[in-house]
Coordinates of N, CA, C and O in Angstrom, one line a residue:
M258 N 137.5 144.5 73.7 CA 137.9 143.1 73.9 C 137.2 142.5 75.1 O 136.6 143.2 75.9
S259 N 137.4 141.2 75.2 CA 136.7 140.5 76.3 C 137.4 140.8 77.7 O 138.4 141.4 77.8
I260 N 136.7 140.3 78.7 CA 137.2 140.3 80.1 C 137.3 138.9 80.6 O 136.5 138.0 80.2
V261 N 138.2 138.7 81.5 CA 138.4 137.4 82.1 C 138.2 137.6 83.6 O 138.7 138.5 84.2
K262 N 137.4 136.6 84.2 CA 137.2 136.6 85.7 C 137.8 135.2 86.1 O 137.4 134.2 85.6
I263 N 138.7 135.3 87.1 CA 139.3 134.1 87.7 C 138.9 134.0 89.1 O 139.3 134.9 89.9
N264 N 138.1 133.1 89.5 CA 137.8 132.9 90.9 C 138.8 131.9 91.5 O 138.9 130.7 91.0
V265 N 139.6 132.3 92.5 CA 140.6 131.5 93.1 C 140.0 130.9 94.3 O 139.6 131.6 95.3
L266 N 139.8 129.6 94.3 CA 139.2 128.8 95.4 C 140.2 128.0 96.2 O 140.9 127.2 95.6
T267 N 140.3 128.3 97.4 CA 141.1 127.5 98.3 C 140.3 126.2 98.7 O 139.3 126.3 99.3
V268 N 140.9 125.0 98.3 CA 140.1 123.8 98.5 C 141.0 122.8 99.2 O 142.0 122.3 98.7
P269 N 140.6 122.4 100.4 CA 141.4 121.3 101.1 C 141.4 120.0 100.3 O 140.4 119.7 99.6
V270 N 142.5 119.3 100.4 CA 142.6 118.0 99.6 C 141.4 117.1 99.8 O 140.9 116.6 98.8
E271 N 140.9 117.0 101.0 CA 139.7 116.1 101.2 C 138.4 116.6 100.5 O 137.4 115.9 100.4
Q272 N 138.4 117.9 100.0 CA 137.2 118.4 99.4 C 137.4 118.5 97.9 O 136.4 118.9 97.2
R273 N 138.5 118.2 97.3 CA 138.7 118.3 95.9 C 137.7 117.6 95.1 O 137.1 118.1 94.1
E274 N 137.5 116.3 95.4 CA 136.5 115.5 94.6 C 135.1 116.1 94.7 O 134.4 116.2 93.7
V275 N 134.7 116.6 95.9 CA 133.4 117.2 96.1 C 133.3 118.4 95.2 O 132.3 118.6 94.5
L276 N 134.3 119.3 95.2 CA 134.3 120.5 94.3 C 134.1 120.1 92.9 O 133.3 120.7 92.2
E277 N 134.9 119.2 92.4 CA 134.9 118.8 91.0 C 133.6 118.2 90.6 O 133.0 118.4 89.5
Q278 N 133.0 117.4 91.5 CA 131.7 116.8 91.2 C 130.6 117.9 91.1 O 129.7 117.8 90.3
R279 N 130.7 118.8 92.0 CA 129.7 119.9 92.0 C 129.8 120.7 90.7 O 128.8 121.1 90.1
F280 N 131.0 121.0 90.2 CA 131.1 121.7 88.9 C 130.6 120.8 87.8 O 130.0 121.3 86.9
A281 N 130.9 119.5 87.8 CA 130.5 118.6 86.8 C 128.9 118.6 86.7 O 128.3 118.4 85.6
A282 N 128.3 118.7 87.9 CA 126.8 118.6 88.0 C 126.1 119.9 87.8 O 124.9 119.9 87.8
R283 N 126.8 121.0 87.5 CA 126.2 122.3 87.4 C 125.3 122.4 86.2 O 124.6 123.4 86.1
G284 N 125.3 121.5 85.3 CA 124.4 121.4 84.2 C 124.4 122.6 83.2 O 123.4 123.1 82.8
G285 N 125.6 123.1 82.9 CA 125.7 124.2 82.0 C 125.1 125.5 82.5 O 124.6 126.3 81.7
A286 N 125.2 125.8 83.8 CA 124.6 126.9 84.4 C 125.0 128.2 83.8 O 124.3 129.2 83.8
V287 N 126.3 128.3 83.3 CA 126.8 129.6 82.8 C 126.8 129.6 81.3 O 126.7 130.7 80.7
E288 N 126.8 128.5 80.6 CA 127.0 128.5 79.2 C 125.9 129.2 78.4 O 126.2 129.7 77.3
G289 N 124.7 129.3 78.9 CA 123.6 129.9 78.1 C 123.5 131.4 78.4 O 122.6 132.1 77.9
S290 N 124.4 131.9 79.2 CA 124.3 133.3 79.6 C 124.8 134.3 78.5 O 125.8 134.0 77.8
D291 N 124.0 135.4 78.3 CA 124.4 136.3 77.3 C 125.8 136.9 77.6 O 126.1 137.3 78.7
G292 N 126.6 136.9 76.6 CA 128.0 137.4 76.7 C 129.0 136.4 77.2 O 130.2 136.7 77.2
F293 N 128.6 135.2 77.6 CA 129.5 134.2 78.1 C 130.3 133.7 76.9 O 129.8 133.4 75.8
E294 N 131.7 133.5 77.1 CA 132.5 133.1 76.0 C 133.3 131.8 76.4 O 133.5 131.0 75.5
W295 N 133.7 131.6 77.6 CA 134.5 130.4 77.9 C 134.5 130.1 79.4 O 134.4 131.0 80.2
F296 N 134.7 128.8 79.7 CA 134.8 128.3 81.1 C 135.9 127.3 81.2 O 135.9 126.4 80.3
E297 N 136.6 127.3 82.3 CA 137.6 126.2 82.6 C 137.7 126.1 84.1 O 137.8 127.1 84.8
L298 N 137.7 124.9 84.6 CA 138.0 124.6 86.0 C 139.4 124.0 86.0 O 139.7 123.0 85.4
L299 N 140.4 124.7 86.7 CA 141.8 124.3 86.7 C 142.2 123.7 88.0 O 142.1 124.4 89.1
R300 N 142.6 122.5 88.0 CA 143.0 121.8 89.2 C 144.5 122.0 89.4 O 145.3 121.8 88.5
P301 N 144.9 122.3 90.7 CA 146.4 122.5 90.9 C 147.1 121.1 90.8 O 146.6 120.1 91.2
L302 N 148.3 121.2 90.3 CA 149.1 119.9 90.2 C 150.1 119.8 91.3 O 150.4 118.7 91.7
E303 N 150.6 121.0 91.8 CA 151.6 120.9 92.8 C 151.8 122.3 93.5 O 151.5 123.3 92.9
G304 N 152.1 122.3 94.7 CA 152.5 123.5 95.4 C 151.4 124.4 95.9 O 151.7 125.5 96.4
T305 N 150.1 124.0 95.7 CA 149.1 124.9 96.1 C 147.8 124.1 96.4 O 147.6 123.0 95.8
D306 N 146.9 124.7 97.1 CA 145.6 124.1 97.3 C 144.5 124.9 96.7 O 143.3 124.9 97.0
Q307 N 144.9 125.7 95.7 CA 144.0 126.7 95.0 C 143.6 126.2 93.6 O 144.4 126.0 92.8
Y308 N 142.3 126.1 93.4 CA 141.7 125.8 92.1 C 141.5 127.2 91.5 O 141.2 128.2 92.2
L309 N 141.5 127.2 90.1 CA 141.2 128.4 89.4 C 139.9 128.2 88.6 O 139.9 127.2 87.8
V310 N 138.9 129.0 88.7 CA 137.7 128.9 87.9 C 137.8 130.1 86.9 O 137.6 131.2 87.3
Y311 N 138.1 129.8 85.7 CA 138.3 130.7 84.6 C 137.1 130.9 83.8 O 136.5 130.0 83.2
T312 N 136.6 132.2 83.7 CA 135.5 132.5 82.8 C 135.9 133.7 82.0 O 136.6 134.6 82.4
R313 N 135.4 133.7 80.7 CA 135.7 134.8 79.8 C 134.3 135.3 79.3 O 133.4 134.5 79.0
W314 N 134.2 136.6 79.3 CA 133.0 137.3 79.0 C 133.2 138.4 77.9 O 134.2 139.0 77.8
R315 N 132.1 138.7 77.2 CA 132.2 139.7 76.2 C 132.5 141.1 76.8 O 133.2 141.9 76.3
G316 N 132.0 141.3 78.1 CA 132.2 142.6 78.8 C 131.8 142.5 80.2 O 131.1 141.5 80.6
E317 N 132.2 143.5 81.0 CA 131.8 143.5 82.4 C 130.3 143.5 82.7 O 129.9 142.8 83.6
E318 N 129.6 144.2 81.9 CA 128.1 144.2 82.1 C 127.5 142.8 82.0 O 126.6 142.4 82.7
D319 N 128.0 142.0 81.0 CA 127.5 140.6 80.9 C 127.8 139.8 82.1 O 127.0 139.1 82.6
F320 N 129.0 140.0 82.6 CA 129.4 139.2 83.8 C 128.5 139.7 85.0 O 128.0 138.8 85.7
Q321 N 128.3 141.0 85.2 CA 127.5 141.5 86.3 C 126.1 141.0 86.2 O 125.4 140.7 87.2
N322 N 125.6 141.0 84.9 CA 124.2 140.5 84.7 C 124.1 139.0 85.2 O 123.1 138.6 85.8
W323 N 125.1 138.2 84.8 CA 125.1 136.8 85.2 C 125.2 136.7 86.8 O 124.5 136.0 87.4
M324 N 126.1 137.5 87.4 CA 126.3 137.5 88.8 C 125.0 137.8 89.5 O 124.6 137.2 90.6
N325 N 124.2 138.8 89.0 CA 123.0 139.3 89.7 C 121.8 138.5 89.3 O 120.7 138.7 89.8
G326 N 121.9 137.6 88.3 CA 120.8 136.8 87.8 C 121.0 135.3 88.1 O 120.9 134.8 89.2
S327 N 121.3 134.6 87.0 CA 121.3 133.1 87.0 C 122.4 132.5 88.0 O 122.3 131.4 88.5
M328 N 123.5 133.3 88.2 CA 124.5 132.8 89.2 C 123.9 132.5 90.5 O 124.2 131.6 91.2
R329 N 123.1 133.4 91.0 CA 122.5 133.3 92.3 C 121.7 132.0 92.4 O 121.8 131.3 93.4
G330 N 120.9 131.7 91.4 CA 120.2 130.4 91.4 C 121.1 129.2 91.3 O 120.9 128.2 92.0
A331 N 122.2 129.3 90.6 CA 123.1 128.2 90.4 C 123.8 127.9 91.7 O 124.3 126.8 92.0
H332 N 124.0 128.9 92.6 CA 124.7 128.8 93.8 C 123.7 128.7 95.0 O 124.1 128.8 96.2
G333 N 122.5 128.4 94.7 CA 121.5 128.1 95.8 C 121.1 129.3 96.6 O 120.7 129.2 97.7
E334 N 121.2 130.5 96.0 CA 120.9 131.7 96.8 C 119.4 132.0 96.8 O 119.0 133.1 97.2
G335 N 118.6 131.1 96.3 CA 117.2 131.3 96.2 C 116.4 130.7 97.4 O 115.2 130.7 97.4
G336 N 117.2 130.3 98.4 CA 116.6 129.7 99.6 C 116.8 128.2 99.6 O 117.3 127.6 98.7
G337 N 116.3 127.5 100.6 CA 116.4 126.1 100.7 C 117.7 125.7 101.3 O 118.6 126.5 101.6
E338 N 117.8 124.4 101.5 CA 119.0 123.8 102.2 C 120.2 123.8 101.2 O 120.1 123.4 100.1
R339 N 121.3 124.3 101.7 CA 122.6 124.3 100.8 C 123.6 123.4 101.5 O 123.8 123.4 102.7
P340 N 124.3 122.7 100.6 CA 125.4 121.9 101.2 C 126.6 122.7 101.6 O 126.7 123.9 101.2
K341 N 127.4 122.2 102.5 CA 128.6 122.9 103.0 C 129.5 123.2 101.8 O 129.7 122.4 101.0
P342 N 130.1 124.4 101.7 CA 131.0 124.8 100.7 C 132.2 123.8 100.7 O 132.7 123.5 101.7
A343 N 132.7 123.5 99.5 CA 133.9 122.7 99.3 C 135.1 123.5 99.5 O 136.2 123.0 99.9
A344 N 135.0 124.8 99.2 CA 136.2 125.7 99.3 C 136.1 126.4 100.6 O 135.1 126.7 101.2
T345 N 137.3 126.7 101.2 CA 137.4 127.4 102.4 C 137.7 128.9 102.2 O 137.7 129.7 103.2
G346 N 137.9 129.3 101.0 CA 138.2 130.7 100.7 C 138.0 131.0 99.2 O 138.1 130.1 98.4
S347 N 137.8 132.2 98.9 CA 137.6 132.6 97.5 C 138.0 134.1 97.2 O 137.8 134.9 98.1
T348 N 138.7 134.3 96.1 CA 139.2 135.6 95.7 C 138.9 135.7 94.2 O 139.1 134.8 93.5
L349 N 138.3 136.8 93.8 CA 138.0 137.1 92.4 C 139.0 138.0 91.8 O 139.2 139.1 92.3
W350 N 139.7 137.5 90.7 CA 140.6 138.4 89.9 C 139.9 138.8 88.6 O 139.2 138.0 88.0
S351 N 140.1 140.0 88.2 CA 139.5 140.5 86.9 C 140.6 141.0 86.0 O 141.6 141.7 86.4
F352 N 140.5 140.6 84.7 CA 141.5 141.0 83.7 C 140.8 141.5 82.5 O 139.7 141.0 82.1
E353 N 141.4 142.4 81.7 CA 140.9 142.8 80.4 C 141.8 142.1 79.4 O 143.1 142.2 79.5
V354 N 141.3 141.5 78.4 CA 142.1 140.9 77.3 C 142.6 142.0 76.4 O 141.8 142.7 75.8
V355 N 143.9 142.1 76.3 CA 144.5 143.2 75.5 C 145.2 142.6 74.3 O 145.5 143.3 73.3
Q356 N 145.6 141.3 74.3 CA 146.1 140.6 73.2 C 145.7 139.2 73.3 O 145.4 138.6 74.3
Q357 N 145.5 138.5 72.1 CA 145.2 137.1 72.1 C 145.7 136.5 70.8 O 146.0 137.2 69.8
A358 N 145.9 135.2 70.8 CA 146.3 134.4 69.7 C 145.7 133.1 69.7 O 145.3 132.6 70.7
S359 N 145.5 132.5 68.5 CA 145.0 131.1 68.4 C 146.0 130.3 67.5 O 146.9 130.9 66.9
P360 N 145.9 129.0 67.5 CA 146.9 128.2 66.8 C 146.8 128.6 65.3 O 145.7 128.9 64.8
K361 N 148.0 128.5 64.7 CA 148.0 128.7 63.2 C 147.5 127.5 62.5 O 147.7 126.4 62.9
G362 N 146.9 127.7 61.4 CA 146.4 126.6 60.6 C 145.0 126.6 60.3 O 144.0 126.6 60.1

């Protein structure tokens, strides 16, 4: 079954718009990656300053290939001037999908 990676980003209130704009402008950086299945950027509604970046992958190898390949370019790791990060912290959670369901109908 698939794996899920959730990047937990701590984002100060004044940087929320910046973070969301950067994700909106990412131009499908992950969608064309082999093994990629799903992406969601989740904005907190109350009680936390943490955004969740949810991605779902066919397997760990696909995620690692993306991390070691096109992700580096998408995050400006190829050199040049980089803007200040919008997040002040980041933690990566990993899960294996053991059950799933979709709407009936």
